[in-house]
PDB file of C-alpha atoms in Angstrom:
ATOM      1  CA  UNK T   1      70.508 -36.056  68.454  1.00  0.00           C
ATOM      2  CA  UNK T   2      68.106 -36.234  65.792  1.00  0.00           C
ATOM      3  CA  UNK T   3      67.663 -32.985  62.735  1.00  0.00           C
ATOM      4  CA  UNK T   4      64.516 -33.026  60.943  1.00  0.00           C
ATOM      5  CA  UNK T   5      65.284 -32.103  57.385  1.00  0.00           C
ATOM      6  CA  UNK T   6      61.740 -29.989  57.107  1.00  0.00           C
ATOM      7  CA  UNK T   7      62.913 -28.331  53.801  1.00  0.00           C
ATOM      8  CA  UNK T   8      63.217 -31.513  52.645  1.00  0.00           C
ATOM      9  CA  UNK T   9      60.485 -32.585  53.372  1.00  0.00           C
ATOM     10  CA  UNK T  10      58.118 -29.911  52.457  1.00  0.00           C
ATOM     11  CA  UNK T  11      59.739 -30.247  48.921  1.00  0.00           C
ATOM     12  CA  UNK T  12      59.192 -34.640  48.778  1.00  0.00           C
ATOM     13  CA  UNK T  13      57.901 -35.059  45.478  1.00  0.00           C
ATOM     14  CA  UNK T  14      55.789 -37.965  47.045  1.00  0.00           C
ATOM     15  CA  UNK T  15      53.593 -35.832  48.735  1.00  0.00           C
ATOM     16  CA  UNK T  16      53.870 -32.722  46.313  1.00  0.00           C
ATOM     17  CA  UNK T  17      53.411 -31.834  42.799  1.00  0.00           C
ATOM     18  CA  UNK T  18      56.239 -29.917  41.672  1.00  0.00           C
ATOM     19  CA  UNK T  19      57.415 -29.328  44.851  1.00  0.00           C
ATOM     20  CA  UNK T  20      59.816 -26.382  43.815  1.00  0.00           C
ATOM     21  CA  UNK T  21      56.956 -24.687  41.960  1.00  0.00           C
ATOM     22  CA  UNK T  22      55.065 -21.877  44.011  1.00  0.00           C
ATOM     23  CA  UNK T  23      51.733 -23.001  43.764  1.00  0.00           C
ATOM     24  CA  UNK T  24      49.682 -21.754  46.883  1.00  0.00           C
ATOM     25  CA  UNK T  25      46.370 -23.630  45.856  1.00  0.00           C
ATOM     26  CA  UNK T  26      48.215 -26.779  47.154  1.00  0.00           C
ATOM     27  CA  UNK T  27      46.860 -25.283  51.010  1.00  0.00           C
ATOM     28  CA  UNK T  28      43.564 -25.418  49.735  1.00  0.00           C
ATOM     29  CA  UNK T  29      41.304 -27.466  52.182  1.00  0.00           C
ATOM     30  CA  UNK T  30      40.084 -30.125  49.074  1.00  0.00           C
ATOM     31  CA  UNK T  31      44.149 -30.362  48.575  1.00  0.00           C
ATOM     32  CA  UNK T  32      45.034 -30.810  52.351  1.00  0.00           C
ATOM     33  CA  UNK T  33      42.584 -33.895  53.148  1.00  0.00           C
ATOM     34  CA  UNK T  34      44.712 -35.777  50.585  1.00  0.00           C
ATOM     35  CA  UNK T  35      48.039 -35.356  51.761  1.00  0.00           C
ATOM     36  CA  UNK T  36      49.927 -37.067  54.874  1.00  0.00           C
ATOM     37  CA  UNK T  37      49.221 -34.679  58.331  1.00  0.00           C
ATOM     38  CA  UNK T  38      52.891 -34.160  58.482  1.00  0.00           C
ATOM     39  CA  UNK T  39      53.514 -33.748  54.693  1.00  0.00           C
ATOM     40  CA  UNK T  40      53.656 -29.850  55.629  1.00  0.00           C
ATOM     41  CA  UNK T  41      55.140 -28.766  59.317  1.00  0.00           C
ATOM     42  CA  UNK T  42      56.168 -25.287  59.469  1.00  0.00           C
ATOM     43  CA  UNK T  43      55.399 -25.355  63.140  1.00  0.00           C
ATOM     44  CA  UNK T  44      56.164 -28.888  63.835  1.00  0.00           C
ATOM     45  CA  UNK T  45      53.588 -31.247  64.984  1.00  0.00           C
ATOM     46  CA  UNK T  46      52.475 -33.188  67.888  1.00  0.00           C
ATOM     47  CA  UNK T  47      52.685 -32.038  72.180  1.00  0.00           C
ATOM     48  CA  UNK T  48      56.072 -30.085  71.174  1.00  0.00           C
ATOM     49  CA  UNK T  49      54.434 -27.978  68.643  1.00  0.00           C
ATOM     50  CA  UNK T  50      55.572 -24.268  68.362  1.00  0.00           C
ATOM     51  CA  UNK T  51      52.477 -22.688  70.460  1.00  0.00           C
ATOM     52  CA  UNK T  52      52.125 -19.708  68.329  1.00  0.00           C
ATOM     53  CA  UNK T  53      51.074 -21.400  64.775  1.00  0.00           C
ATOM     54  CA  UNK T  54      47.227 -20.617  65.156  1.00  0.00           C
ATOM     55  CA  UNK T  55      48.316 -16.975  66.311  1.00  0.00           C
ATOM     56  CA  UNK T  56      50.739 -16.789  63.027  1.00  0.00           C
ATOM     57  CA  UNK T  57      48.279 -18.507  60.825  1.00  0.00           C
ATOM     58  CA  UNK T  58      45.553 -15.865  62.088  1.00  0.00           C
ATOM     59  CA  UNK T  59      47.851 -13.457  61.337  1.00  0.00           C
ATOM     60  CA  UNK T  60      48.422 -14.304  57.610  1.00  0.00           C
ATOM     61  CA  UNK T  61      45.207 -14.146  56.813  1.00  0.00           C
ATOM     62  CA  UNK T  62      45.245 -10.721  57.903  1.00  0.00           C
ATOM     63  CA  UNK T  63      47.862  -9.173  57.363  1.00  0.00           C
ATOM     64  CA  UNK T  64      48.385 -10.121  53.563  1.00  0.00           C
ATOM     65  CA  UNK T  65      45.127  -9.101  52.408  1.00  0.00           C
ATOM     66  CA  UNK T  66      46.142  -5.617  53.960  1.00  0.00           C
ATOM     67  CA  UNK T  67      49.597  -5.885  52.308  1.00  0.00           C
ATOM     68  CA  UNK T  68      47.887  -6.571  49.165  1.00  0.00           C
ATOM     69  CA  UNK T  69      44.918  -3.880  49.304  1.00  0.00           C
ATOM     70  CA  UNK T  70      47.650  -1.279  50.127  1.00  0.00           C
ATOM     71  CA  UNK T  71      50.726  -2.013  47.853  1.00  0.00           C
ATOM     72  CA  UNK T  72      51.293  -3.174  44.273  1.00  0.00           C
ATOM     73  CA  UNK T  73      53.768  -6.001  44.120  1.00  0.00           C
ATOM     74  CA  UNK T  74      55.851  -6.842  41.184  1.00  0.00           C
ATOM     75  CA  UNK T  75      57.609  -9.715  39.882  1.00  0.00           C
ATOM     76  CA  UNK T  76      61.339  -9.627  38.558  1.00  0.00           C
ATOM     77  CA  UNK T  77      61.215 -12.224  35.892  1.00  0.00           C
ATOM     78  CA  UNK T  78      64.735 -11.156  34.589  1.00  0.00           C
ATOM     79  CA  UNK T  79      65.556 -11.444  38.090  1.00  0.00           C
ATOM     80  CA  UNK T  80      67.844 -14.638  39.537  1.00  0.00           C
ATOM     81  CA  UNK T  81      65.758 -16.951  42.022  1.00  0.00           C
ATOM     82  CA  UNK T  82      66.912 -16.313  45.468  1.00  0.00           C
ATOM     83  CA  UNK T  83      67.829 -19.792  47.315  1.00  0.00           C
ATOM     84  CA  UNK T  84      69.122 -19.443  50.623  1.00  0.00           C
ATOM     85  CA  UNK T  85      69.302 -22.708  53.167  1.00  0.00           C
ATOM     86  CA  UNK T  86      71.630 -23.072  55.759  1.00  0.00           C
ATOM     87  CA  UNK T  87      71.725 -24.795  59.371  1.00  0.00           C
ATOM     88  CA  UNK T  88      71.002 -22.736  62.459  1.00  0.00           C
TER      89      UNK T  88
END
């Protein structure tokens, strides 16, 4: 058997700049050209990849702009950071 740590991964300081920092301007295009193709995998990669990641990808782009338009979110700085990992 073989377990791909992808948290791991998609927290490597070698391909990411404070990797446990949210910083979503990493995804930008000019950012993405620079980094390995399989620094970032939420879908996996290659022939076995999850069929749906253009669908969810699609998806994102729409349905968080409505999420955003329709709602006013709020940070918690006082607030504990949430951490949950575990093995499935």
């Amino acid at each position: 058997h073989f377990v791909l740590n992808i948290r791991g991964l998609h927290r490597d300081p070698r391909y990411w700049d404070h990797p446990e920092q949210f910083n979503p301007d990493r995804f930008a295009p000019e950012q993405a050209k620079n980094r390995h193709h399989f620094a970032f995998i939420p879908f996996l990669g290659g022939p076995k990849k999850c069929i749906g990641d253009s669908f969810a990808m699609m998806e994102m782009q729409l349905v968080v702009p409505t999420i955003l338009q329709q709602h006013r979110l709020r940070y918690d700085l006082a607030a504990p950071p949430v951490e949950k990992a575990g093995f499935v």
